[in-house]
Coordinates of C-alpha atoms in Angstrom, one line a residue:
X1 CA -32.0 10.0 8.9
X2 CA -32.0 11.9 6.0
X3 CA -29.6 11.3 2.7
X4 CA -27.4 14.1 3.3
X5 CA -26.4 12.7 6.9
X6 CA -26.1 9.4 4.9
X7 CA -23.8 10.4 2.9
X8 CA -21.9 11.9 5.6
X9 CA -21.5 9.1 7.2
X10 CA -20.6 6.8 4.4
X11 CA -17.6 9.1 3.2
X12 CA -16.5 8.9 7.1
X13 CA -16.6 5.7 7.3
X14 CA -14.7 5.3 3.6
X15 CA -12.1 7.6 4.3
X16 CA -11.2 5.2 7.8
X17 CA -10.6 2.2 5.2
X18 CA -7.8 4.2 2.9
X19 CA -4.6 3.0 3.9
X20 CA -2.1 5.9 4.3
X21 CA 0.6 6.2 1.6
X22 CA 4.2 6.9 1.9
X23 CA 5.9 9.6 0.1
X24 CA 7.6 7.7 -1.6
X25 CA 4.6 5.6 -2.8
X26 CA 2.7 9.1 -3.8
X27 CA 5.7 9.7 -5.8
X28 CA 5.8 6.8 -7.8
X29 CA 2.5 7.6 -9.1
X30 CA 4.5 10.2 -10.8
X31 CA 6.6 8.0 -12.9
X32 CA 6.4 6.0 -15.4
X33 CA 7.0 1.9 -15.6
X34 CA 10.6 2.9 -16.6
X35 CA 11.6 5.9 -15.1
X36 CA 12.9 5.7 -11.3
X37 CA 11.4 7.9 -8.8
X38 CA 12.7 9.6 -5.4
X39 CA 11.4 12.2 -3.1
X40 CA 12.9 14.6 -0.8
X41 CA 11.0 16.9 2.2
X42 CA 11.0 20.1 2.7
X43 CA 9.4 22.5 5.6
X44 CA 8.6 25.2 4.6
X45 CA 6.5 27.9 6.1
X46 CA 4.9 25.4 8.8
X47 CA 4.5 22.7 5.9
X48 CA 5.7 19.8 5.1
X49 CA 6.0 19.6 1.4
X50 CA 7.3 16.4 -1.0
X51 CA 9.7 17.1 -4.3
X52 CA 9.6 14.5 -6.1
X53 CA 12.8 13.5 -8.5
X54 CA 12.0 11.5 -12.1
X55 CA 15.6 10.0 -12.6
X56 CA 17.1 12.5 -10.2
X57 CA 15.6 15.8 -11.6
X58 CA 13.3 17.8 -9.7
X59 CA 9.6 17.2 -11.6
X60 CA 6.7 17.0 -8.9
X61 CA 5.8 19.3 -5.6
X62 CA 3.7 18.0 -3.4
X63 CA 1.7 19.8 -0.6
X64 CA 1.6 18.0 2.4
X65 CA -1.8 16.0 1.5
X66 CA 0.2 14.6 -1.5
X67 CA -1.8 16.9 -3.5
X68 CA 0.7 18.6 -6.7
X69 CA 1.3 22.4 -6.0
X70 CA 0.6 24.2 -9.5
X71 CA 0.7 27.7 -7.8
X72 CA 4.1 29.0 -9.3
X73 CA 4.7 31.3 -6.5
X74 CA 4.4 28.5 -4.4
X75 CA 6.8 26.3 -6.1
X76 CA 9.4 29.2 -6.3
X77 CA 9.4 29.7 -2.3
X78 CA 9.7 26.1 -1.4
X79 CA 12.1 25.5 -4.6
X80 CA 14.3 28.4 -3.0
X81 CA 13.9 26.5 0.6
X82 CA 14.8 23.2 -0.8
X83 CA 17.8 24.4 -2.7
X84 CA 19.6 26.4 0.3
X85 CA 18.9 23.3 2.6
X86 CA 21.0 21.7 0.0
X87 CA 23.5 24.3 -0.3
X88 CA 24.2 24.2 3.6
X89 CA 24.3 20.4 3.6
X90 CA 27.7 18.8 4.9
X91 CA 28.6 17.2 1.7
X92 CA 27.8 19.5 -1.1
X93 CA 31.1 20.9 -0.3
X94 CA 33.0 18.2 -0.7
X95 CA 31.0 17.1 -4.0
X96 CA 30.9 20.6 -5.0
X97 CA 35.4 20.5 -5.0
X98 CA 35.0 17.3 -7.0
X99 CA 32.8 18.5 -9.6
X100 CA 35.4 21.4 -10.3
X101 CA 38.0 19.2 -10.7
X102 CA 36.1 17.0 -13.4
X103 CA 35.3 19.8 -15.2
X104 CA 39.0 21.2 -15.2
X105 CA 39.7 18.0 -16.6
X106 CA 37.2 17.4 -19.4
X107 CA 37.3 21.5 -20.5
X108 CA 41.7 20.8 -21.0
X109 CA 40.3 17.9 -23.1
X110 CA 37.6 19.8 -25.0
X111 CA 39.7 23.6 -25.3
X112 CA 42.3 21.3 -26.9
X113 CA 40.4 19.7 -29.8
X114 CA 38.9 22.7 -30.5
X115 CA 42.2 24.9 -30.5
X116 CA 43.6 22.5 -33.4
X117 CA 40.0 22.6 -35.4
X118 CA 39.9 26.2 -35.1
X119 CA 43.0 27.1 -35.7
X120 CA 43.1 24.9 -39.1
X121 CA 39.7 25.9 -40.5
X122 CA 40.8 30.1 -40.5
X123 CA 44.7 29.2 -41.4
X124 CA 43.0 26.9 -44.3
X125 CA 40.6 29.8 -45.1
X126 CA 43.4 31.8 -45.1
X127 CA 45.8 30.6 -47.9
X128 CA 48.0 27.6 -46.2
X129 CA 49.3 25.1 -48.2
X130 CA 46.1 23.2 -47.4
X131 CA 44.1 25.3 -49.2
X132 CA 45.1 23.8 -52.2
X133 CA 45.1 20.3 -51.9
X134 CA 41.4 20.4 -49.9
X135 CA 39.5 23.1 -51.3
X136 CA 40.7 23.7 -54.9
X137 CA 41.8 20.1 -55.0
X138 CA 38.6 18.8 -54.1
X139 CA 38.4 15.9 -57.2
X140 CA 41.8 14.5 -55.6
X141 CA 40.3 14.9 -51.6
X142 CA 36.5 14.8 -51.5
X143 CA 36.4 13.4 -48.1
X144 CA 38.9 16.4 -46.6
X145 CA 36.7 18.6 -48.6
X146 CA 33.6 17.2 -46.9
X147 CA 35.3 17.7 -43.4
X148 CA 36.3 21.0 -43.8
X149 CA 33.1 21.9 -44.9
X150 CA 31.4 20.4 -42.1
X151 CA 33.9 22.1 -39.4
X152 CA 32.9 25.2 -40.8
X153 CA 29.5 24.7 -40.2
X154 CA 29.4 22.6 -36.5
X155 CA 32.3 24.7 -35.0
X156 CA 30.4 28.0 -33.9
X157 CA 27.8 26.0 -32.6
X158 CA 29.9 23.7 -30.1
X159 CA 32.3 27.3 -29.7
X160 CA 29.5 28.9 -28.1
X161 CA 28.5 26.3 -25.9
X162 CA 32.2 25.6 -24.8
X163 CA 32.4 29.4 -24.0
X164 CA 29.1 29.7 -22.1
X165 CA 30.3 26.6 -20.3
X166 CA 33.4 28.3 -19.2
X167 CA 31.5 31.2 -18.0
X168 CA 28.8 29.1 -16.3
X169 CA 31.8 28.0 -14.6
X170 CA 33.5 31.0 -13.7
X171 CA 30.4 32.2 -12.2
X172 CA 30.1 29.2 -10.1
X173 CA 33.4 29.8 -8.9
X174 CA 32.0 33.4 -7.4
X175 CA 28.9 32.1 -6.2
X176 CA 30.6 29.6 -4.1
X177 CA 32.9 32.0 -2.7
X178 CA 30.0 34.4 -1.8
X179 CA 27.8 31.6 0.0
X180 CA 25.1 32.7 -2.8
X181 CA 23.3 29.5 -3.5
X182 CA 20.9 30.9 -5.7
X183 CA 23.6 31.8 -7.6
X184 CA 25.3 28.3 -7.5
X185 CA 22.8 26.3 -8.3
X186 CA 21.8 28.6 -11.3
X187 CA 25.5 28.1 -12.3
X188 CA 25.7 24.4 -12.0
X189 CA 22.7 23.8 -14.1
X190 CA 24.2 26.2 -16.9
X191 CA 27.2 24.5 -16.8
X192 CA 25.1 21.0 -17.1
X193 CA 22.9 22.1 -20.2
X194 CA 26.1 23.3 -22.1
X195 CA 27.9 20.5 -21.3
X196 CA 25.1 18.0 -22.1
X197 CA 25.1 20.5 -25.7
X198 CA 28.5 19.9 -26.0
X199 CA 28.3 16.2 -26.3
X200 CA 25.6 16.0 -28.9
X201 CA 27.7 18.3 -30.8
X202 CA 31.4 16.6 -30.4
X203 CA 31.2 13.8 -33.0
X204 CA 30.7 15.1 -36.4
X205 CA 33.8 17.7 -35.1
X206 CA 35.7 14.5 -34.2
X207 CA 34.7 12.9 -37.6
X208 CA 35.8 15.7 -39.0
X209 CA 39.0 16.2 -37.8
X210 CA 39.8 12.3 -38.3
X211 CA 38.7 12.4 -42.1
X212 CA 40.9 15.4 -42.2
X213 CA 44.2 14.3 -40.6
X214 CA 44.1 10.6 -41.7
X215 CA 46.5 9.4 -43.7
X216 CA 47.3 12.7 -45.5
X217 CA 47.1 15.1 -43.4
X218 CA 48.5 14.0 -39.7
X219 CA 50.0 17.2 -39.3
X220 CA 47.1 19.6 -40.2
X221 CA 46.5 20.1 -36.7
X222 CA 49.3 21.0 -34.9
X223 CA 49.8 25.1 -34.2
X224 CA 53.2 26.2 -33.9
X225 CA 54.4 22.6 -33.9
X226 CA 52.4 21.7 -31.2
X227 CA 50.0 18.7 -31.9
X228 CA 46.3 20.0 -30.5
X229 CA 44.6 16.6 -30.8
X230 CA 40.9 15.5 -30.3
X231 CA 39.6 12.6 -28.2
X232 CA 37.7 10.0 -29.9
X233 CA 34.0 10.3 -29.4
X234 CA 33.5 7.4 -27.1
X235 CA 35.9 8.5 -24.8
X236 CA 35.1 12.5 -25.0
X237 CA 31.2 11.1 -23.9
X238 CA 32.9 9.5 -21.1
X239 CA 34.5 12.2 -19.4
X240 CA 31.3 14.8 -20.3
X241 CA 28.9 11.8 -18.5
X242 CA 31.1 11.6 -15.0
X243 CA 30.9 15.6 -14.9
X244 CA 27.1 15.5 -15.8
X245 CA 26.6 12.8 -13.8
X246 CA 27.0 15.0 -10.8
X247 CA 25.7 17.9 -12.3
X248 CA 22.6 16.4 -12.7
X249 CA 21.8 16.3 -9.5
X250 CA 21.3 19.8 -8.9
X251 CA 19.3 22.5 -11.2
X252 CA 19.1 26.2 -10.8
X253 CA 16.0 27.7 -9.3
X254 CA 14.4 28.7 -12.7
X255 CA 15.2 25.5 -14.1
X256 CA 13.4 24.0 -11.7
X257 CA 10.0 25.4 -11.3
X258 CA 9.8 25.2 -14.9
X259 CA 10.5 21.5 -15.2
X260 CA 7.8 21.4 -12.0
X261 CA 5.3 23.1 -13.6
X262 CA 5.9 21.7 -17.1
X263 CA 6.7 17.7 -15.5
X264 CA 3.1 18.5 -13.2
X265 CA 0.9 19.4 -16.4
X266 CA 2.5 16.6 -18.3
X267 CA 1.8 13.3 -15.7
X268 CA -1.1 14.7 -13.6
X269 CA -3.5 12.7 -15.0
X270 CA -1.7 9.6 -15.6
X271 CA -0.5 10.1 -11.5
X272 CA -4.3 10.5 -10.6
X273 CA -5.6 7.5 -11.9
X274 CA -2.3 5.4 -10.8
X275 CA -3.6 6.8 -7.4
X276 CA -7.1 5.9 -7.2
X277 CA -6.1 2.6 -8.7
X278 CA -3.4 2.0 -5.9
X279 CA -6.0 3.5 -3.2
X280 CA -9.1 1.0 -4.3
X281 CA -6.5 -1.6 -4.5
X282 CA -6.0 -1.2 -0.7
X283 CA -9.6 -0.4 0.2
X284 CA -10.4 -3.9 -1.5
X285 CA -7.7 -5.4 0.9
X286 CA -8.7 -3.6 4.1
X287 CA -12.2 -5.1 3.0
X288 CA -11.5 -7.9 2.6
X289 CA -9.3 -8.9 6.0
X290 CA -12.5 -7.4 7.8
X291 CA -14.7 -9.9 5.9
X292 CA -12.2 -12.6 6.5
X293 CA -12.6 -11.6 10.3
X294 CA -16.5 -11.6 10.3
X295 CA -16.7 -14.6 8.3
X296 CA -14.5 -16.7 11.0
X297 CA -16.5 -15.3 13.1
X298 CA -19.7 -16.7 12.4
X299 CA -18.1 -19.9 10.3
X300 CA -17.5 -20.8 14.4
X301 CA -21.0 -20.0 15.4
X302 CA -22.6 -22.2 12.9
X303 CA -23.4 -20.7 10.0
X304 CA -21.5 -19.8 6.5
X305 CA -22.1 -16.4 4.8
X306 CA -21.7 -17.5 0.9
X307 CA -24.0 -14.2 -0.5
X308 CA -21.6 -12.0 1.4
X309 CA -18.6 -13.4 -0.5
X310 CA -20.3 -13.1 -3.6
X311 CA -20.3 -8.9 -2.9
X312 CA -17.0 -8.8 -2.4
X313 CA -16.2 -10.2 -6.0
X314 CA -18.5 -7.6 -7.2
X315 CA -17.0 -4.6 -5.3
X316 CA -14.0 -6.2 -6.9
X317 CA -15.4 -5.8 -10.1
X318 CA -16.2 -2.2 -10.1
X319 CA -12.8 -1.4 -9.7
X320 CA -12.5 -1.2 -13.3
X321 CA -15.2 1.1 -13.5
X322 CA -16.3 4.7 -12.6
X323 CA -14.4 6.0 -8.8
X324 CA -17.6 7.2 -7.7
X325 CA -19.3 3.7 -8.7
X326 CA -16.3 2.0 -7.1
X327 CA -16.8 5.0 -3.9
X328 CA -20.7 4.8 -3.0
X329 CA -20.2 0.5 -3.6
X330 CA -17.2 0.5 -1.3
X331 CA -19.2 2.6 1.3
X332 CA -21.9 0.6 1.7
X333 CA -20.1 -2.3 1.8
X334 CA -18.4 -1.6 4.6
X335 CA -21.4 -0.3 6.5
X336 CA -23.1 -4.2 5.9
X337 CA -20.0 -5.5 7.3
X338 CA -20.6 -2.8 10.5
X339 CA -23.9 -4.6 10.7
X340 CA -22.9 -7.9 10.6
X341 CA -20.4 -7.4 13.3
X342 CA -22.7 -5.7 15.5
X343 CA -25.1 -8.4 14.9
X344 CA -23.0 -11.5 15.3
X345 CA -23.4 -11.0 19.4
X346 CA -27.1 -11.2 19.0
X347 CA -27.2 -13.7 16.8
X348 CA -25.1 -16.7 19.3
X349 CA -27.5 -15.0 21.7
X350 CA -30.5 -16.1 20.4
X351 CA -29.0 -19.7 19.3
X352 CA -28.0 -20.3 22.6
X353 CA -31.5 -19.4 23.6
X354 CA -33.4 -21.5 21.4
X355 CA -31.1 -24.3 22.3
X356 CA -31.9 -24.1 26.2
X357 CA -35.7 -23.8 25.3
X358 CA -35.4 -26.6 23.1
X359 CA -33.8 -28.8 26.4
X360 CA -36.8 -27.0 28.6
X361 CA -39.3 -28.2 26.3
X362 CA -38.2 -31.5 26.2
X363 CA -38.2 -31.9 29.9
X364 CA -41.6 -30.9 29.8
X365 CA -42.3 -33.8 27.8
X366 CA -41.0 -36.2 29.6
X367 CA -42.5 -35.3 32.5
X368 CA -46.1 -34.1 31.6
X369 CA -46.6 -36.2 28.3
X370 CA -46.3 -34.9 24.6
X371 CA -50.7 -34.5 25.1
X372 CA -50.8 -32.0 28.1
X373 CA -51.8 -29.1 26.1
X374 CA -49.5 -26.7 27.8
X375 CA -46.4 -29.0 26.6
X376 CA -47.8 -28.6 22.9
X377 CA -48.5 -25.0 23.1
X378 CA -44.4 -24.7 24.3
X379 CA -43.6 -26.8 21.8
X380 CA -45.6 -24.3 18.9
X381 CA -44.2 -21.7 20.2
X382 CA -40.3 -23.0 20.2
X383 CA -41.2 -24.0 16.7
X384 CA -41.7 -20.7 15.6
X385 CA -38.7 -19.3 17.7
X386 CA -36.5 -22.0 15.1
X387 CA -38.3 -21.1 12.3
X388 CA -38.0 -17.4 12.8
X389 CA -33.7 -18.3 13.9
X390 CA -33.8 -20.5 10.6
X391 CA -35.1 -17.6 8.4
X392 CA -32.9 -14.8 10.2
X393 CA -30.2 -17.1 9.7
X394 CA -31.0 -17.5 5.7
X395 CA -31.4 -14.2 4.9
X396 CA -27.9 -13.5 6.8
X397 CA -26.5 -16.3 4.8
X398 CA -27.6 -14.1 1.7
X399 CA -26.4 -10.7 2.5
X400 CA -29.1 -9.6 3.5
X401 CA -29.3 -7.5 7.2
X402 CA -32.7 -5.6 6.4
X403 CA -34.8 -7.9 8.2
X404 CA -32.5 -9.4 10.7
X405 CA -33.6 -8.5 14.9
X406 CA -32.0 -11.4 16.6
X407 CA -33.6 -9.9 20.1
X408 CA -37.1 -11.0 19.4
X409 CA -36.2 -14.3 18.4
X410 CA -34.0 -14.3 21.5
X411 CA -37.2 -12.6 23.7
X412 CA -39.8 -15.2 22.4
X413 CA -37.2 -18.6 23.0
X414 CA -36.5 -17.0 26.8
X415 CA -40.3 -17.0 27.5
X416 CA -40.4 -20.4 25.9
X417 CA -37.4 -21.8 28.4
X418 CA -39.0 -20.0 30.8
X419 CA -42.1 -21.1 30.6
X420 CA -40.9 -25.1 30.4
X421 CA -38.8 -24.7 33.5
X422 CA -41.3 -23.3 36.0
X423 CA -44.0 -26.0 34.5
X424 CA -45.7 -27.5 37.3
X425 CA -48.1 -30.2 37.4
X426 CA -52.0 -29.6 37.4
X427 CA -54.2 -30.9 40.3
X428 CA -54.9 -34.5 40.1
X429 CA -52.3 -35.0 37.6
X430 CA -50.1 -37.6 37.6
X431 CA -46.4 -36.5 37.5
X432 CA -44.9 -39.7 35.2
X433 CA -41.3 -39.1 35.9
X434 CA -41.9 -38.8 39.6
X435 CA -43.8 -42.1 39.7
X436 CA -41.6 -43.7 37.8
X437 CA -38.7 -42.2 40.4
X438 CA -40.5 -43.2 43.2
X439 CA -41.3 -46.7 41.7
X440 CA -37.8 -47.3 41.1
X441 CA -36.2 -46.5 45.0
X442 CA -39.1 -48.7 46.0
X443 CA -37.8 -52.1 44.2
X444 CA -34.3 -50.9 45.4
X445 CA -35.0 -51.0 49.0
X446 CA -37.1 -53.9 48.3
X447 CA -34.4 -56.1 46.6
X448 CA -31.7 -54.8 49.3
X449 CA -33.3 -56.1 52.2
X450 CA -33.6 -59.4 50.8
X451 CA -30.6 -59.7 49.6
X452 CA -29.3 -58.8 53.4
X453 CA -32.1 -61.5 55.0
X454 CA -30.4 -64.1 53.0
X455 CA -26.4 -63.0 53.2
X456 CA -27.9 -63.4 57.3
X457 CA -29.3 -67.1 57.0
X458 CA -26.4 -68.2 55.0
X459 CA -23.6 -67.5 57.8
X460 CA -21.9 -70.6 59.1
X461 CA -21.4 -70.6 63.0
X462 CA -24.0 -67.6 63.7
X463 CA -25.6 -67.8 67.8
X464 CA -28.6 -66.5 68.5
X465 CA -28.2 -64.4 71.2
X466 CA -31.6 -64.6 72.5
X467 CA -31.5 -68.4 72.7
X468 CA -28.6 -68.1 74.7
X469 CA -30.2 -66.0 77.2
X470 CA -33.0 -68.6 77.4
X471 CA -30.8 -71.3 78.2
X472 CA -29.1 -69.6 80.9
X473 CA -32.4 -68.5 82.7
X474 CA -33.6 -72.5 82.8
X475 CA -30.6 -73.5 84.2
X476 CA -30.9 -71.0 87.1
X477 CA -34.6 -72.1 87.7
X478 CA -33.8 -75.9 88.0
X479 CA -31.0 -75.0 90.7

């Protein structure tokens, strides 16, 4: 056979030891010791493909052999499929409504705070009376001066991300109403990166507009005698983390084949190695309950296989080492344990063969002497059958299968058994277990009819029959 059939035949026989993983196995390889992973299918075009989610954002495609899709076009058409499955689901509706009204909520909260600090920043600007106690007053205020300098520079920042929030909003709004989820999705995850802007950029405004108003300035931010107050940070986070804690779970199209092809790139090689760890990990243990299973095996017919053990640890070993060293070892690892099982029949064969030449032999002996020639040529040649069983047997014992051919050890002790049965006395000879039979009923029959002559002479009261008759006859002949 030559080595490119070998090889064949090897990678066959590999590939039926690697345990099938789940999808959600395949997309743990993906993550990292403290992120959290999920997956979700999609069919798409006649294929079933895996997304998998890194703390609930889309990261990972998988093609149906688990393999990552990197193919952009690809990722776009399935992304697409996976999003309007979504869309259409049952539920989104419903979380869809309660999303809007969190966000109604937290924007009354936000539009608020950032009325009052707008307002006061161009009205100070502007002249007010505040103009001269914070900016030409500045010795007397340094921290109001140091607010309003710093609302001046944070506010057009967190402005525009307020007003592209609203209008991520807005267009969600339309989207909705015109079943376009494309359009949806693209708003939600606007509306979730301005939002998610928005709080990094709410807590110098709010320490800001605190330094400002407390104590000597508690009305600096009311407009038209209304009070426009700003929510402390802590809770302003709050109510921006419930509405991104929804949005989160969906991303607009674009969003997402970037993060795919950016999040693929990124953990490929990390999820490749966490892979062919996980997949020699279970080779080893699909090994190793087949060894377990041979070894009982022939622990029950006698003999112990210590130098196949001894393999196992170093398979075990390479599996810190090179995948194709860990591969080609693995391979033909298994193919010795394919021999051993296929031997293991042969093997109690040819025990149980020598064992009923050995019995044959020895009732040759007994019958025809251990000097009849024949007798000793049976008993050279079941002494070679046990040598050539004990050597079979060692080499087994080792790990080693080159050598072994149970059959001709089992061939030579059947002619050996065979031989002894059928073994027949030679002419003139004296058969020893037949005279010693024959000797035996002899003295048997012997000692049983004298032990019946005397039972006979011992019995009280016994007639003679035949004297009787005598008696009889002379009394006739006198009359």
């Amino acid at each position: 056979m030559n080595s490119s059939v070998n090889k064949f035949l090897l990678l066959v026989l590999f590939s039926s030891l690697v345990i099938g993983l789940t999808p959600e196995q395949e997309g743990g390889f993906w993550a990292s010791a403290t992120e959290q992973s999920t997956v979700s299918s999609v069919n798409h075009g006649g294929s079933v493909y895996t997304i998998v989610k890194i703390n609930g954002a889309e990261s990972v495609l998988l093609d149906s052999s688990f393999k990552p899709v990197e193919d952009e076009g690809t990722i776009s058409d399935v992304t697409n499929t996976y999003l309007k499955n979504r869309f259409e689901d049952a539920n989104f509706a419903t979380e869809l409504g309660n999303f809007k009204d969190n966000y109604l909520f937290l924007n009354d909260s936000i539009s608020t705070c950032l009325t009052g600090v707008n307002w006061f920043t161009r009205f100070t600007i502007n002249g007010n009376p505040y103009r001269f106690y914070i900016i030409l007053a500045k010795i007397d205020f340094p921290k109001e001066n140091a607010a309003y300098f710093s609302l001046k520079e944070k506010l057009p920042a967190i402005n525009a991300s307020n007003d592209a929030a609203q209008a991520a909003f807005e267009q969600l709004k339309g989207a909705e109403g015109a079943k376009d989820f494309r359009d949806t999705f693209e708003a939600l995850g606007l509306l979730k990166n301005n939002l998610n802007e928005i709080k990094k950029q709410y807590p110098p405004i709010y320490d800001a507009y605190i330094n400002i108003k407390s104590p000597n300035f508690p009305y600096a931010f009311h407009v038209k005698g209304v009070e426009y107050n700003c929510d402390t940070t802590a809770n302003m986070t709050k109510k921006i983390d419930d509405v991104i804690l929804v949005a989160n779970k969906y991303s607009g199209p674009e969003e997402i084949v970037n993060r795919i092809k950016t999040e693929t790139a990124a953990r490929k090689t990390s999820a490749q190695t966490k892979k062919l760890s996980a997949n020699q990990a279970n080779t080893i243990d699909e090994i190793e309950n087949q060894l377990n299973g041979i070894i009982s095996n022939y622990t029950e017919a006698g003999l112990e296989l210590p130098g196949l053990k001894n393999e196992l640890v170093i398979l075990n070993r390479t599996n810190s080492t090179t995948p194709e060293k860990f591969q080609e070892d693995a391979q033909r690892y298994s193919l010795k344990l394919e021999s051993y099982q296929r031997i293991l029949s042969t093997y109690v064969s040819a025990k149980a063969q020598v064992d009923e030449a050995d019995a044959n032999v020895a009732a040759a002996v007994q019958k025809y002497g251990s000097n009849d020639e024949r007798v000793l040529k049976l008993q050279q040649e079941l002494s070679e059958s046990k040598n050539e069983l004990q050597r079979q047997e060692e080499l087994l014992a080792a790990g080693n299968t080159d050598e072994i051919n149970f059959e001709t050890v089992t061939a030579s002790a059947a002619s050996v058994a065979q031989e002894a049965l059928v073994l027949q006395p030679k002419e003139n000879q004296i058969d020893y277990a037949t005279v010693v039979g024959v000797i035996i009923i002899v003295l048997a029959l012997v000692g049983a009819l004298i032990y019946f002559k005397k039972t006979r002479e011992k019995t009280p009261g016994e007639i003679d029959i035949r004297q009787l008759q005598q008696n009889e006859k002379e009394k006739h002949e006198k009359k």
